[in-house]
PDB file of C-alpha atoms in Angstrom:
ATOM      1  CA  MET G   1     254.808  50.783  15.506  1.00  0.00           C
ATOM      2  CA  THR G   2     252.715  50.886  18.541  1.00  0.00           C
ATOM      3  CA  ILE G   3     252.913  53.045  21.618  1.00  0.00           C
ATOM      4  CA  LEU G   4     254.042  49.813  23.437  1.00  0.00           C
ATOM      5  CA  SER G   5     256.855  49.298  20.946  1.00  0.00           C
ATOM      6  CA  VAL G   6     257.928  53.079  21.454  1.00  0.00           C
ATOM      7  CA  ALA G   7     257.788  52.638  25.221  1.00  0.00           C
ATOM      8  CA  GLN G   8     259.929  49.564  24.909  1.00  0.00           C
ATOM      9  CA  ASP G   9     262.497  51.124  22.645  1.00  0.00           C
ATOM     10  CA  ALA G  10     262.617  54.176  24.977  1.00  0.00           C
ATOM     11  CA  ALA G  11     263.260  52.173  27.967  1.00  0.00           C
ATOM     12  CA  GLN G  12     265.935  50.128  26.449  1.00  0.00           C
ATOM     13  CA  LYS G  13     267.748  53.400  25.485  1.00  0.00           C
ATOM     14  CA  ILE G  14     267.132  54.851  28.928  1.00  0.00           C
ATOM     15  CA  GLY G  15     268.463  51.744  30.611  1.00  0.00           C
ATOM     16  CA  VAL G  16     265.294  50.815  32.436  1.00  0.00           C
ATOM     17  CA  PRO G  17     263.345  47.372  32.292  1.00  0.00           C
ATOM     18  CA  SER G  18     261.400  47.261  29.003  1.00  0.00           C
ATOM     19  CA  PRO G  19     257.599  47.015  29.726  1.00  0.00           C
ATOM     20  CA  SER G  20     255.559  44.085  28.612  1.00  0.00           C
ATOM     21  CA  ALA G  21     252.423  46.266  29.040  1.00  0.00           C
ATOM     22  CA  LEU G  22     251.861  49.978  29.060  1.00  0.00           C
ATOM     23  CA  ILE G  23     248.480  51.273  29.715  1.00  0.00           C
ATOM     24  CA  THR G  24     247.557  48.854  32.446  1.00  0.00           C
ATOM     25  CA  SER G  25     251.073  48.813  34.094  1.00  0.00           C
ATOM     26  CA  ASN G  26     251.534  49.931  37.594  1.00  0.00           C
ATOM     27  CA  ASP G  27     255.286  50.135  37.237  1.00  0.00           C
ATOM     28  CA  PRO G  28     256.471  53.826  37.886  1.00  0.00           C
ATOM     29  CA  ASP G  29     258.743  53.897  34.789  1.00  0.00           C
ATOM     30  CA  ALA G  30     256.187  52.504  32.570  1.00  0.00           C
ATOM     31  CA  LYS G  31     253.458  54.867  33.820  1.00  0.00           C
ATOM     32  CA  LEU G  32     255.844  57.775  33.446  1.00  0.00           C
ATOM     33  CA  ILE G  33     256.649  56.716  29.959  1.00  0.00           C
ATOM     34  CA  LYS G  34     253.140  56.322  28.979  1.00  0.00           C
ATOM     35  CA  THR G  35     252.318  59.986  30.208  1.00  0.00           C
ATOM     36  CA  LEU G  36     255.389  61.424  28.334  1.00  0.00           C
ATOM     37  CA  ILE G  37     254.383  59.666  24.880  1.00  0.00           C
ATOM     38  CA  GLY G  38     250.826  61.219  25.260  1.00  0.00           C
ATOM     39  CA  THR G  39     252.236  64.709  26.127  1.00  0.00           C
ATOM     40  CA  ILE G  40     255.053  64.526  23.600  1.00  0.00           C
ATOM     41  CA  CYS G  41     252.580  63.829  20.755  1.00  0.00           C
ATOM     42  CA  LYS G  42     250.511  66.777  21.800  1.00  0.00           C
ATOM     43  CA  GLU G  43     253.507  69.157  22.024  1.00  0.00           C
ATOM     44  CA  LEU G  44     254.899  68.021  18.683  1.00  0.00           C
ATOM     45  CA  GLY G  45     251.754  68.402  17.035  1.00  0.00           C
ATOM     46  CA  ARG G  46     251.692  72.138  17.835  1.00  0.00           C
ATOM     47  CA  ARG G  47     255.236  72.836  16.948  1.00  0.00           C
ATOM     48  CA  HIS G  48     254.708  72.290  13.161  1.00  0.00           C
ATOM     49  CA  ASP G  49     252.039  71.940  10.487  1.00  0.00           C
ATOM     50  CA  TRP G  50     252.770  68.249   9.993  1.00  0.00           C
ATOM     51  CA  GLN G  51     251.411  66.603   6.740  1.00  0.00           C
ATOM     52  CA  GLU G  52     250.434  63.508   8.950  1.00  0.00           C
ATOM     53  CA  LEU G  53     248.051  65.818  10.989  1.00  0.00           C
ATOM     54  CA  THR G  54     246.650  67.818   8.040  1.00  0.00           C
ATOM     55  CA  ARG G  55     243.070  67.432   7.518  1.00  0.00           C
ATOM     56  CA  GLU G  56     240.434  69.162   5.425  1.00  0.00           C
ATOM     57  CA  ALA G  57     237.214  70.381   6.624  1.00  0.00           C
ATOM     58  CA  THR G  58     234.176  71.787   4.567  1.00  0.00           C
ATOM     59  CA  PHE G  59     230.908  73.561   5.767  1.00  0.00           C
ATOM     60  CA  THR G  60     227.896  75.177   4.175  1.00  0.00           C
ATOM     61  CA  THR G  61     227.427  78.843   4.612  1.00  0.00           C
ATOM     62  CA  VAL G  62     224.278  80.294   6.359  1.00  0.00           C
ATOM     63  CA  ALA G  63     222.845  83.686   6.019  1.00  0.00           C
ATOM     64  CA  THR G  64     224.170  84.901   9.300  1.00  0.00           C
ATOM     65  CA  GLU G  65     227.473  86.446  10.469  1.00  0.00           C
ATOM     66  CA  SER G  66     228.409  83.507  12.583  1.00  0.00           C
ATOM     67  CA  GLN G  67     229.032  80.215  10.673  1.00  0.00           C
ATOM     68  CA  GLY G  68     229.201  78.169  13.931  1.00  0.00           C
ATOM     69  CA  THR G  69     231.915  77.137  16.259  1.00  0.00           C
ATOM     70  CA  LEU G  70     235.198  75.591  14.799  1.00  0.00           C
ATOM     71  CA  LEU G  71     234.529  72.386  16.749  1.00  0.00           C
ATOM     72  CA  ASP G  72     231.182  71.995  15.099  1.00  0.00           C
ATOM     73  CA  ILE G  73     232.822  72.417  11.663  1.00  0.00           C
ATOM     74  CA  ALA G  74     235.655  70.071  12.692  1.00  0.00           C
ATOM     75  CA  SER G  75     235.403  68.270  16.106  1.00  0.00           C
ATOM     76  CA  ASP G  76     239.105  67.510  16.121  1.00  0.00           C
ATOM     77  CA  LEU G  77     240.409  70.779  14.910  1.00  0.00           C
ATOM     78  CA  ASP G  78     243.396  72.203  16.629  1.00  0.00           C
ATOM     79  CA  ARG G  79     244.300  75.076  14.371  1.00  0.00           C
ATOM     80  CA  ILE G  80     243.513  76.260  10.736  1.00  0.00           C
ATOM     81  CA  ILE G  81     246.360  76.288   8.430  1.00  0.00           C
ATOM     82  CA  PRO G  82     246.773  79.870   7.057  1.00  0.00           C
ATOM     83  CA  ASN G  83     245.701  80.886   3.774  1.00  0.00           C
ATOM     84  CA  THR G  84     243.725  77.584   2.901  1.00  0.00           C
ATOM     85  CA  ALA G  85     239.968  78.894   3.463  1.00  0.00           C
ATOM     86  CA  TRP G  86     238.306  78.936   0.124  1.00  0.00           C
ATOM     87  CA  ASP G  87     234.803  79.390  -1.068  1.00  0.00           C
ATOM     88  CA  ARG G  88     234.461  76.611  -3.651  1.00  0.00           C
ATOM     89  CA  THR G  89     231.203  77.586  -4.958  1.00  0.00           C
ATOM     90  CA  GLN G  90     232.256  81.059  -5.898  1.00  0.00           C
ATOM     91  CA  ASN G  91     235.869  79.971  -6.532  1.00  0.00           C
ATOM     92  CA  ARG G  92     237.504  82.547  -4.476  1.00  0.00           C
ATOM     93  CA  PRO G  93     239.416  82.611  -1.329  1.00  0.00           C
ATOM     94  CA  LEU G  94     238.244  84.012   1.939  1.00  0.00           C
ATOM     95  CA  GLY G  95     239.988  87.084   3.260  1.00  0.00           C
ATOM     96  CA  GLY G  96     241.432  87.233   6.807  1.00  0.00           C
ATOM     97  CA  PRO G  97     241.627  86.241   9.637  1.00  0.00           C
ATOM     98  CA  LEU G  98     240.797  89.642  10.483  1.00  0.00           C
ATOM     99  CA  THR G  99     242.240  91.639  13.603  1.00  0.00           C
ATOM    100  CA  SER G 100     239.848  93.201  16.027  1.00  0.00           C
ATOM    101  CA  LYS G 101     240.580  96.688  14.530  1.00  0.00           C
ATOM    102  CA  GLU G 102     239.845  95.544  10.977  1.00  0.00           C
ATOM    103  CA  TRP G 103     236.690  93.586  12.011  1.00  0.00           C
ATOM    104  CA  GLN G 104     235.277  96.721  13.685  1.00  0.00           C
ATOM    105  CA  GLN G 105     236.398  98.939  10.707  1.00  0.00           C
ATOM    106  CA  LEU G 106     234.367  96.703   8.379  1.00  0.00           C
ATOM    107  CA  LYS G 107     231.404  96.541  10.756  1.00  0.00           C
ATOM    108  CA  SER G 108     231.223 100.268  10.860  1.00  0.00           C
ATOM    109  CA  SER G 109     231.514 100.723   7.068  1.00  0.00           C
ATOM    110  CA  ASN G 110     228.346 101.353   5.004  1.00  0.00           C
ATOM    111  CA  THR G 111     229.853  99.456   2.109  1.00  0.00           C
ATOM    112  CA  ALA G 112     230.520  95.660   1.559  1.00  0.00           C
ATOM    113  CA  GLY G 113     233.405  94.404  -0.362  1.00  0.00           C
ATOM    114  CA  PRO G 114     232.838  91.589  -2.983  1.00  0.00           C
ATOM    115  CA  TYR G 115     234.971  88.933  -1.039  1.00  0.00           C
ATOM    116  CA  ASN G 116     233.941  87.515   2.234  1.00  0.00           C
ATOM    117  CA  ASP G 117     236.531  88.070   5.186  1.00  0.00           C
ATOM    118  CA  MET G 118     236.831  85.760   8.061  1.00  0.00           C
ATOM    119  CA  ARG G 119     237.399  86.391  11.719  1.00  0.00           C
ATOM    120  CA  ILE G 120     237.606  83.758  14.654  1.00  0.00           C
ATOM    121  CA  VAL G 121     236.753  84.962  17.922  1.00  0.00           C
ATOM    122  CA  GLY G 122     235.436  82.923  20.857  1.00  0.00           C
ATOM    123  CA  LYS G 123     236.209  79.788  18.936  1.00  0.00           C
ATOM    124  CA  GLU G 124     233.440  80.909  16.515  1.00  0.00           C
ATOM    125  CA  LEU G 125     234.061  81.472  12.799  1.00  0.00           C
ATOM    126  CA  LYS G 126     232.481  84.720  11.518  1.00  0.00           C
ATOM    127  CA  LEU G 127     232.108  86.068   7.955  1.00  0.00           C
ATOM    128  CA  ILE G 128     231.660  89.635   6.721  1.00  0.00           C
ATOM    129  CA  PRO G 129     229.614  90.487   4.817  1.00  0.00           C
ATOM    130  CA  VAL G 130     227.102  87.898   5.565  1.00  0.00           C
ATOM    131  CA  PRO G 131     227.367  85.139   2.913  1.00  0.00           C
ATOM    132  CA  THR G 132     225.214  83.770   0.324  1.00  0.00           C
ATOM    133  CA  VAL G 133     223.235  80.721   1.766  1.00  0.00           C
ATOM    134  CA  GLY G 134     224.466  77.301   0.525  1.00  0.00           C
ATOM    135  CA  ASN G 135     228.065  78.018  -0.484  1.00  0.00           C
ATOM    136  CA  THR G 136     230.650  75.258   0.067  1.00  0.00           C
ATOM    137  CA  VAL G 137     233.560  76.627   2.102  1.00  0.00           C
ATOM    138  CA  ALA G 138     236.658  74.399   2.724  1.00  0.00           C
ATOM    139  CA  PHE G 139     239.892  74.805   4.629  1.00  0.00           C
ATOM    140  CA  GLU G 140     242.784  72.755   5.801  1.00  0.00           C
ATOM    141  CA  TYR G 141     243.624  72.272   9.611  1.00  0.00           C
ATOM    142  CA  ILE G 142     245.627  70.347  11.997  1.00  0.00           C
ATOM    143  CA  THR G 143     244.045  67.797  13.930  1.00  0.00           C
ATOM    144  CA  SER G 144     244.206  67.582  17.605  1.00  0.00           C
ATOM    145  CA  ASN G 145     244.136  63.799  17.375  1.00  0.00           C
ATOM    146  CA  ILE G 146     247.468  61.981  18.342  1.00  0.00           C
ATOM    147  CA  GLY G 147     246.857  58.477  17.290  1.00  0.00           C
ATOM    148  CA  GLU G 148     244.712  55.686  15.852  1.00  0.00           C
ATOM    149  CA  ASP G 149     243.585  52.475  16.915  1.00  0.00           C
ATOM    150  CA  ILE G 150     243.977  49.085  15.184  1.00  0.00           C
ATOM    151  CA  GLY G 151     240.779  49.927  13.089  1.00  0.00           C
ATOM    152  CA  ALA G 152     242.329  53.196  11.926  1.00  0.00           C
ATOM    153  CA  THR G 153     239.951  55.447  14.029  1.00  0.00           C
ATOM    154  CA  GLU G 154     241.783  58.407  15.251  1.00  0.00           C
ATOM    155  CA  LEU G 155     242.143  59.127  18.866  1.00  0.00           C
ATOM    156  CA  SER G 156     242.591  62.064  21.022  1.00  0.00           C
ATOM    157  CA  SER G 157     244.389  59.916  23.647  1.00  0.00           C
ATOM    158  CA  PHE G 158     245.853  56.509  23.880  1.00  0.00           C
ATOM    159  CA  ALA G 159     243.657  53.718  25.248  1.00  0.00           C
ATOM    160  CA  THR G 160     245.368  50.387  24.571  1.00  0.00           C
ATOM    161  CA  ASP G 161     248.869  49.166  23.998  1.00  0.00           C
ATOM    162  CA  THR G 162     248.031  48.553  20.175  1.00  0.00           C
ATOM    163  CA  ASP G 163     247.382  52.232  19.502  1.00  0.00           C
ATOM    164  CA  VAL G 164     249.511  53.711  16.917  1.00  0.00           C
ATOM    165  CA  PRO G 165     250.952  57.393  17.074  1.00  0.00           C
ATOM    166  CA  LEU G 166     250.127  59.667  14.005  1.00  0.00           C
ATOM    167  CA  LEU G 167     253.557  61.113  14.181  1.00  0.00           C
ATOM    168  CA  ASP G 168     257.101  59.505  13.629  1.00  0.00           C
ATOM    169  CA  GLU G 169     257.537  56.933  16.288  1.00  0.00           C
ATOM    170  CA  TYR G 170     261.432  57.243  16.186  1.00  0.00           C
ATOM    171  CA  LEU G 171     261.000  60.995  16.918  1.00  0.00           C
ATOM    172  CA  ILE G 172     258.548  60.513  19.722  1.00  0.00           C
ATOM    173  CA  MET G 173     261.032  57.954  21.362  1.00  0.00           C
ATOM    174  CA  LEU G 174     263.779  60.397  21.352  1.00  0.00           C
ATOM    175  CA  TYR G 175     261.788  62.948  23.071  1.00  0.00           C
ATOM    176  CA  VAL G 176     260.592  60.410  25.541  1.00  0.00           C
ATOM    177  CA  VAL G 177     264.270  59.508  26.525  1.00  0.00           C
ATOM    178  CA  TRP G 178     265.394  63.146  27.095  1.00  0.00           C
ATOM    179  CA  GLN G 179     262.115  64.231  28.821  1.00  0.00           C
ATOM    180  CA  TYR G 180     262.321  61.067  30.979  1.00  0.00           C
ATOM    181  CA  LYS G 181     265.976  61.984  32.088  1.00  0.00           C
ATOM    182  CA  ARG G 182     264.933  65.501  32.865  1.00  0.00           C
ATOM    183  CA  THR G 183     262.049  64.443  35.022  1.00  0.00           C
ATOM    184  CA  LYS G 184     264.549  62.051  36.882  1.00  0.00           C
ATOM    185  CA  GLY G 185     267.138  64.889  37.247  1.00  0.00           C
ATOM    186  CA  ILE G 186     269.566  62.915  35.037  1.00  0.00           C
ATOM    187  CA  ASP G 187     271.689  64.916  32.460  1.00  0.00           C
ATOM    188  CA  TYR G 188     269.803  65.066  29.266  1.00  0.00           C
ATOM    189  CA  ARG G 189     271.573  67.535  27.165  1.00  0.00           C
ATOM    190  CA  ASP G 190     273.115  65.256  24.613  1.00  0.00           C
ATOM    191  CA  ASP G 191     269.766  63.472  24.322  1.00  0.00           C
ATOM    192  CA  PHE G 192     267.933  66.773  23.950  1.00  0.00           C
ATOM    193  CA  GLN G 193     270.088  67.738  21.106  1.00  0.00           C
ATOM    194  CA  ILE G 194     269.772  64.483  19.280  1.00  0.00           C
ATOM    195  CA  ALA G 195     265.933  64.841  19.465  1.00  0.00           C
ATOM    196  CA  GLU G 196     266.053  68.499  18.143  1.00  0.00           C
ATOM    197  CA  ILE G 197     268.176  67.512  15.205  1.00  0.00           C
ATOM    198  CA  GLU G 198     265.843  64.714  14.520  1.00  0.00           C
ATOM    199  CA  PHE G 199     262.915  67.135  14.706  1.00  0.00           C
ATOM    200  CA  ALA G 200     264.563  69.470  12.193  1.00  0.00           C
ATOM    201  CA  ASN G 201     265.235  66.504   9.863  1.00  0.00           C
ATOM    202  CA  ARG G 202     261.660  65.247   9.973  1.00  0.00           C
ATOM    203  CA  THR G 203     260.104  68.612   9.442  1.00  0.00           C
ATOM    204  CA  ALA G 204     262.313  69.259   6.399  1.00  0.00           C
ATOM    205  CA  ALA G 205     261.591  65.613   5.014  1.00  0.00           C
ATOM    206  CA  THR G 206     257.859  65.132   6.031  1.00  0.00           C
ATOM    207  CA  MET G 207     256.797  67.021   2.580  1.00  0.00           C
ATOM    208  CA  PRO G 208     258.454  66.824  -0.724  1.00  0.00           C
ATOM    209  CA  ARG G 209     260.734  69.878  -1.201  1.00  0.00           C
ATOM    210  CA  ARG G 210     259.850  72.564  -3.676  1.00  0.00           C
ATOM    211  CA  THR G 211     262.600  73.675  -6.103  1.00  0.00           C
ATOM    212  CA  LEU G 212     263.908  77.217  -5.383  1.00  0.00           C
ATOM    213  CA  ASN G 213     264.915  78.791  -8.805  1.00  0.00           C
ATOM    214  CA  LEU G 214     267.154  81.668  -8.641  1.00  0.00           C
ATOM    215  CA  GLY G 215     267.393  82.041 -12.406  1.00  0.00           C
ATOM    216  CA  ARG G 216     265.322  81.627 -15.448  1.00  0.00           C
ATOM    217  CA  SER G 217     261.968  79.751 -15.566  1.00  0.00           C
ATOM    218  CA  PRO G 218     262.607  76.095 -16.208  1.00  0.00           C
ATOM    219  CA  ARG G 219     262.033  75.152 -19.687  1.00  0.00           C
ATOM    220  CA  LEU G 220     259.853  72.278 -21.211  1.00  0.00           C
ATOM    221  CA  THR G 221     257.587  72.101 -18.156  1.00  0.00           C
ATOM    222  CA  SER G 222     254.311  72.707 -19.936  1.00  0.00           C
ATOM    223  CA  GLY G 223     252.928  72.063 -23.480  1.00  0.00           C
ATOM    224  CA  ILE G 224     253.519  75.708 -24.375  1.00  0.00           C
ATOM    225  CA  ASN G 225     257.267  77.220 -24.812  1.00  0.00           C
ATOM    226  CA  ALA G 226     258.061  80.648 -26.002  1.00  0.00           C
ATOM    227  CA  PRO G 227     261.688  81.445 -27.072  1.00  0.00           C
ATOM    228  CA  ASP G 228     263.531  84.222 -24.700  1.00  0.00           C
ATOM    229  CA  GLY G 229     263.706  87.486 -26.485  1.00  0.00           C
ATOM    230  CA  SER G 230     261.493  90.373 -27.673  1.00  0.00           C
ATOM    231  CA  TRP G 231     260.107  88.598 -30.821  1.00  0.00           C
ATOM    232  CA  SER G 232     260.793  91.860 -32.725  1.00  0.00           C
ATOM    233  CA  VAL G 233     257.911  93.686 -31.125  1.00  0.00           C
TER     234      VAL G 233
END
């Protein structure tokens, strides 16, 4: 579904004329809906670690504390997903991110641990101790992009009516409805509640759910099975 389709569905639900064009329209309602679609996509992206927005970045370590800025590593990076930074060359995780206190404590120490710890400050990624040159480090992050064009090139903002949001179009439409009404001074409480319920549903459904086992470990899930008991030891 394109942003124009989202706008048309939202307009019908609100009860205003459905726009035939969005980006180039001078109609006040269409211009407001266009603005809302862009801002809502950014707002929703920052509220949850969506699988639709999850990307992977890699970089090669250099023999300095600073490994460069985050935007040098991934130009569309909004935030790193916690606990995903990994040194693939040495097959071990990066520690951190460190607090200011922890960083200064390690900087003042005369010893260096076996693992590299990470700190992000001033949009710069730093490692302590200084890493070995040439290691491959990877992490997952949430992109700041909000859509893609018909050629599947990701976009930080919408430029044509045929651009497609990265997030669920129905959810975006529901948020456009209540935020439009709020902007116009119309009662939006029911619409807000509907949108928030759908947000909860989408965040729960966007990834396959893991099994929460409160009993014994499931049997016959691998090629090796050992019977319960002490085995007479």
